[in-house]
Amino acid sequence: MTSAVPAQPRTPGGAGQDELAALGAVERRVLWLSTAIIDHANRVRPNPSGLKVGGHQASSASMTSIMTALWFHELSAHDRVSVKPHASPVLHAINYLLGELDASYLTTLRSFGGLQSYPSRSKDPDPVDYSTGSVGIGATAPVWGAIARRYVEGRFGGAGRGRQYSLLGDAELDEGAIWEAIQDPMVPDLGEIVWIVDFNRQSLDRVVPGIAAGRLQGMFAAAGWQVITVKYGQLLEELFTRPGGEMLRKRLDTMGNPEYQRLLRCTPQQLRERLPGAGSTAAPIAELIAGLDDDTLRAAVRNLGGHDLGALLEAYRRIDDSRPTVIFGYTVKGYGLSSEGHPQNHSSLLTEAQMRELARRLGTDLDDPWAGFADGSPESELCRAASDRLRRPQFPRTAPPELPTDIGRTPSGTGNTQQALGRLLLDLTRQAPQAAARIVTVSPDVSSSTNLGGWLNKAGVWSHTERPDWFADDAETILHWREKPTGQHLELGIAETNLVGLLGELGATWSRWGQPLLPIGVVYDPFVNRALEPWSFGMYAGGQSILVGTPSGVTLAPEGGAHQSITTPSLGIEQPGCVSYEPAFAIDTEWCLLAALANLGKPDGSSAYLRLSTRPVDQTLAAVPSDRAARERRRRQAVAGAYALRRAEQPAVTLAVMGAMVPEALAAADRLAELGFPADVICVTSPDLVFRAVQARRGLQEGSGWLLDQVFPAERAVPMVTLLDGHPHTLAFLATINNVPATTLGVSRFGQSGAIEDVYRYHGIDTDSVVRAALDLVD
């Protein structure tokens, strides 16, 4: 028998044999370190609680070759990479070898203040380009990061070029967010996008049945992507050239995933019995493998392209930068570990004995797990060269633009808060042009229906190349679709997940390239729930943006229950890294938006969510003070969360109202006064900020309770009715400020179509319902 297939003299991807040898040594060390990081967290580090720590040794092992070839040969300083969640230990191992992570952190995986469970841009101590963890969201983030980079580079410069890589598992391709992203009309032009699929054909619980590669590759190709498949390694490719080799290739190509995975757990003798299969091709295959020794046979079965450094480098060399690329790298889950290929190895952990055996095979020491390469060795020099190559330039941080706090206009007549959004954007182009130049709006095909038409006509639509507006000379065209690199509006297809993914990346440019943007995304409020998870993940990763949900609530009466949002007001309160507003009047909207914009693009900034309405409201009901000092006091209170819209001399009840329901509250106050029960009317613009003030007063978080003293003073504590077009529990906490009896009115059922009066009556949020609730409390 022959001992092994001899290495063929080639230099794939520009790498010579010496570099491939050094890469192989680094690959083995990365495999060891990533495995040892998880081992230490689970087996060595004290665990008084006894709760599972966890980690994914097998999932990390399947990515080791792909990531080693990428970091230590392919990447440039301007490239950015999203790493699949369960391969975070591989990223930390690589950063350690590059000198970007101190050895003291290698023992802290999943400990408080240590290495995070999944790559975190905001919490990990070493460089992480994209936070991942929510399946499908981290994988698509580089798509939106590419657009954000192009936008910044085109308008302000300094963002450079570079590829945007996503490293994802094949099971992650089950996520709908993946396919929403690759099919967006903007994506086919993004040649810097490269996805590398760890095609190990296993999910969390099982080996994935069937052979899905062709279908998946066809879907990417149909979306305009370059598709590269790295299926077999050099050893198998050489075997395929021998007599019987083509039959062996066909046998492996048509073999189902579970059968192949079972071969990985076979002894050499079992392989000789099972691999040939049945039929006319069995004998030639059996004859071919009879000429291989046991070690070579075992190596050949698991010699997939995703573990062949030469094949990977060749695939990277073939990337076409004129269109997006996806590389399917066939891998073995748990490659190189004793658990490799086992269908339940997803979160399995090696025992101490297995770790010592792994250390023996990889030339390391379990008792000294973090030892580095010897100075001057080829491996050490390769790590040093990669570190030098990947060192990123420091981007000077541009301060966010100054914004006015008050445009100075007092709206009159009838209008709604949705209209105020579009009007403010146009006002800023005149009164604060430097700030307006940093605003970028995003919508999923709803620009005209959310009052962005005027802004869009003024600012133009962003496109990386200028495109003709074929309706420019059409007198009946009101919305002008001028696409050009200087445009400030980005229009995506109808997919809210894409919108907020882009919003998060536009909101992170201040920290990536030192160029702050003021991103505003507009979506129908009923679909905020659909967008919430990726938007939340964007905030977790440091993105700061404004999400506007409009129109909202059951106030959108004729549209019916499917288009009426109930839970969004409370979602705004509960979302970390975000301030939630629901203004009642145009002037409130202006003030709150200006405050939200001023809070973007800086280390201590935050995002904001505004819930706006299309309900026409008499703007004089706002009773904006004419005195300059009194107006400023009102503005400060509105921005802080609430203000007194009407004060009674001796109130019998307080009506706390939010957003579009103010007319009902004021009408109820008039009727209650006629009945001898005067009412204070408090307009709540942000239950989120009022709740924070309550928590601060109780010492549960930092902040001040000054707003409570001004708007909810103890001496005016009387029974309270709360009212909003959303779930009533949103404002229920207000009664605890002064511990008063309360009735909370809102919407807690699916809506119905109908006139607004009928719908309000149906949900018990009409004026009659407010009056009855107040009388029940005070009479």
PDB file of C-alpha atoms in Angstrom, residues 596-704:
ATOM      1  CA  ALA A 596     -33.271  62.714  19.193  1.00  0.00           C
ATOM      2  CA  LEU A 597     -31.113  63.925  16.289  1.00  0.00           C
ATOM      3  CA  ALA A 598     -28.794  65.724  18.704  1.00  0.00           C
ATOM      4  CA  ASN A 599     -28.250  62.438  20.529  1.00  0.00           C
ATOM      5  CA  LEU A 600     -26.837  60.561  17.525  1.00  0.00           C
ATOM      6  CA  GLY A 601     -23.303  59.934  16.338  1.00  0.00           C
ATOM      7  CA  LYS A 602     -21.296  60.059  19.561  1.00  0.00           C
ATOM      8  CA  PRO A 603     -19.976  57.661  22.214  1.00  0.00           C
ATOM      9  CA  ASP A 604     -22.650  58.536  24.780  1.00  0.00           C
ATOM     10  CA  GLY A 605     -25.467  58.819  22.248  1.00  0.00           C
ATOM     11  CA  SER A 606     -28.542  56.665  21.800  1.00  0.00           C
ATOM     12  CA  SER A 607     -31.233  55.762  19.324  1.00  0.00           C
ATOM     13  CA  ALA A 608     -34.835  56.939  19.353  1.00  0.00           C
ATOM     14  CA  TYR A 609     -38.223  55.588  18.344  1.00  0.00           C
ATOM     15  CA  LEU A 610     -41.032  57.971  17.450  1.00  0.00           C
ATOM     16  CA  ARG A 611     -44.588  56.733  17.136  1.00  0.00           C
ATOM     17  CA  LEU A 612     -46.439  59.170  14.907  1.00  0.00           C
ATOM     18  CA  SER A 613     -50.030  59.466  13.749  1.00  0.00           C
ATOM     19  CA  THR A 614     -51.984  60.561  10.695  1.00  0.00           C
ATOM     20  CA  ARG A 615     -54.914  61.804  12.768  1.00  0.00           C
ATOM     21  CA  PRO A 616     -55.667  65.482  12.026  1.00  0.00           C
ATOM     22  CA  VAL A 617     -55.571  67.478  15.269  1.00  0.00           C
ATOM     23  CA  ASP A 618     -56.305  71.141  15.926  1.00  0.00           C
ATOM     24  CA  GLN A 619     -52.827  72.450  16.659  1.00  0.00           C
ATOM     25  CA  THR A 620     -54.100  75.335  18.771  1.00  0.00           C
ATOM     26  CA  LEU A 621     -55.021  72.738  21.406  1.00  0.00           C
ATOM     27  CA  ALA A 622     -51.306  72.588  22.194  1.00  0.00           C
ATOM     28  CA  ALA A 623     -51.629  76.034  23.815  1.00  0.00           C
ATOM     29  CA  VAL A 624     -47.942  76.761  23.248  1.00  0.00           C
ATOM     30  CA  PRO A 625     -46.915  79.626  25.569  1.00  0.00           C
ATOM     31  CA  SER A 626     -46.130  82.871  23.773  1.00  0.00           C
ATOM     32  CA  ASP A 627     -43.649  83.973  26.433  1.00  0.00           C
ATOM     33  CA  ARG A 628     -40.135  82.919  25.407  1.00  0.00           C
ATOM     34  CA  ALA A 629     -39.137  81.549  28.801  1.00  0.00           C
ATOM     35  CA  ALA A 630     -42.430  79.712  29.249  1.00  0.00           C
ATOM     36  CA  ARG A 631     -42.091  78.208  25.759  1.00  0.00           C
ATOM     37  CA  GLU A 632     -38.613  76.967  26.568  1.00  0.00           C
ATOM     38  CA  ARG A 633     -39.896  75.433  29.804  1.00  0.00           C
ATOM     39  CA  ARG A 634     -42.594  73.636  27.829  1.00  0.00           C
ATOM     40  CA  ARG A 635     -40.007  72.400  25.321  1.00  0.00           C
ATOM     41  CA  ARG A 636     -37.732  71.061  28.058  1.00  0.00           C
ATOM     42  CA  GLN A 637     -40.604  69.197  29.648  1.00  0.00           C
ATOM     43  CA  ALA A 638     -41.827  67.798  26.320  1.00  0.00           C
ATOM     44  CA  VAL A 639     -38.366  66.523  25.490  1.00  0.00           C
ATOM     45  CA  ALA A 640     -38.029  65.088  29.018  1.00  0.00           C
ATOM     46  CA  GLY A 641     -41.264  63.133  28.731  1.00  0.00           C
ATOM     47  CA  ALA A 642     -44.384  65.066  29.802  1.00  0.00           C
ATOM     48  CA  TYR A 643     -45.938  68.468  30.424  1.00  0.00           C
ATOM     49  CA  ALA A 644     -49.108  69.898  31.895  1.00  0.00           C
ATOM     50  CA  LEU A 645     -51.403  70.756  29.004  1.00  0.00           C
ATOM     51  CA  ARG A 646     -54.173  72.065  31.269  1.00  0.00           C
ATOM     52  CA  ARG A 647     -54.220  72.797  34.998  1.00  0.00           C
ATOM     53  CA  ALA A 648     -57.368  73.052  37.113  1.00  0.00           C
ATOM     54  CA  GLU A 649     -57.401  75.261  40.196  1.00  0.00           C
ATOM     55  CA  GLN A 650     -58.426  72.379  42.448  1.00  0.00           C
ATOM     56  CA  PRO A 651     -58.243  69.185  40.377  1.00  0.00           C
ATOM     57  CA  ALA A 652     -60.441  66.241  41.260  1.00  0.00           C
ATOM     58  CA  VAL A 653     -58.806  63.932  38.738  1.00  0.00           C
ATOM     59  CA  THR A 654     -55.770  63.814  36.462  1.00  0.00           C
ATOM     60  CA  LEU A 655     -56.109  62.744  32.849  1.00  0.00           C
ATOM     61  CA  ALA A 656     -52.717  61.543  31.553  1.00  0.00           C
ATOM     62  CA  VAL A 657     -52.873  61.174  27.798  1.00  0.00           C
ATOM     63  CA  MET A 658     -50.493  60.363  24.989  1.00  0.00           C
ATOM     64  CA  GLY A 659     -50.376  61.081  21.275  1.00  0.00           C
ATOM     65  CA  ALA A 660     -53.470  61.105  19.092  1.00  0.00           C
ATOM     66  CA  MET A 661     -55.865  60.762  22.051  1.00  0.00           C
ATOM     67  CA  VAL A 662     -55.342  64.319  23.339  1.00  0.00           C
ATOM     68  CA  PRO A 663     -58.609  65.643  21.792  1.00  0.00           C
ATOM     69  CA  GLU A 664     -60.606  63.011  23.693  1.00  0.00           C
ATOM     70  CA  ALA A 665     -58.840  63.871  26.955  1.00  0.00           C
ATOM     71  CA  LEU A 666     -59.469  67.596  26.540  1.00  0.00           C
ATOM     72  CA  ALA A 667     -63.100  67.021  25.625  1.00  0.00           C
ATOM     73  CA  ALA A 668     -63.495  64.781  28.672  1.00  0.00           C
ATOM     74  CA  ALA A 669     -61.896  67.453  30.879  1.00  0.00           C
ATOM     75  CA  ASP A 670     -64.435  70.016  29.644  1.00  0.00           C
ATOM     76  CA  ARG A 671     -67.357  67.739  30.460  1.00  0.00           C
ATOM     77  CA  LEU A 672     -65.959  66.776  33.852  1.00  0.00           C
ATOM     78  CA  ALA A 673     -65.577  70.456  34.738  1.00  0.00           C
ATOM     79  CA  GLU A 674     -69.236  71.000  33.870  1.00  0.00           C
ATOM     80  CA  LEU A 675     -70.079  68.142  36.230  1.00  0.00           C
ATOM     81  CA  GLY A 676     -68.078  69.757  39.040  1.00  0.00           C
ATOM     82  CA  PHE A 677     -64.959  67.621  38.784  1.00  0.00           C
ATOM     83  CA  PRO A 678     -62.121  69.786  37.382  1.00  0.00           C
ATOM     84  CA  ALA A 679     -59.278  67.844  35.743  1.00  0.00           C
ATOM     85  CA  ASP A 680     -55.602  68.344  35.146  1.00  0.00           C
ATOM     86  CA  VAL A 681     -54.599  67.155  31.676  1.00  0.00           C
ATOM     87  CA  ILE A 682     -51.031  65.867  31.381  1.00  0.00           C
ATOM     88  CA  CYS A 683     -49.620  65.264  27.905  1.00  0.00           C
ATOM     89  CA  VAL A 684     -47.117  62.417  28.036  1.00  0.00           C
ATOM     90  CA  THR A 685     -44.627  62.623  25.184  1.00  0.00           C
ATOM     91  CA  SER A 686     -42.343  59.830  26.396  1.00  0.00           C
ATOM     92  CA  PRO A 687     -43.541  57.243  28.911  1.00  0.00           C
ATOM     93  CA  ASP A 688     -40.029  55.844  28.523  1.00  0.00           C
ATOM     94  CA  LEU A 689     -38.339  58.938  29.985  1.00  0.00           C
ATOM     95  CA  VAL A 690     -41.002  59.414  32.666  1.00  0.00           C
ATOM     96  CA  PHE A 691     -40.452  55.826  33.779  1.00  0.00           C
ATOM     97  CA  ARG A 692     -36.699  56.432  33.924  1.00  0.00           C
ATOM     98  CA  ALA A 693     -37.339  59.467  36.113  1.00  0.00           C
ATOM     99  CA  VAL A 694     -39.412  57.278  38.444  1.00  0.00           C
ATOM    100  CA  GLN A 695     -36.623  54.715  38.599  1.00  0.00           C
ATOM    101  CA  ALA A 696     -34.056  57.440  39.258  1.00  0.00           C
ATOM    102  CA  ARG A 697     -36.115  58.859  42.118  1.00  0.00           C
ATOM    103  CA  ARG A 698     -36.171  55.388  43.657  1.00  0.00           C
ATOM    104  CA  GLY A 699     -32.407  55.013  43.272  1.00  0.00           C
ATOM    105  CA  LEU A 700     -32.711  52.214  40.739  1.00  0.00           C
ATOM    106  CA  GLN A 701     -30.832  53.988  37.949  1.00  0.00           C
ATOM    107  CA  GLU A 702     -28.919  57.168  37.318  1.00  0.00           C
ATOM    108  CA  GLY A 703     -30.840  60.317  36.477  1.00  0.00           C
ATOM    109  CA  SER A 704     -32.972  63.038  37.953  1.00  0.00           C
TER     110      SER A 704
END
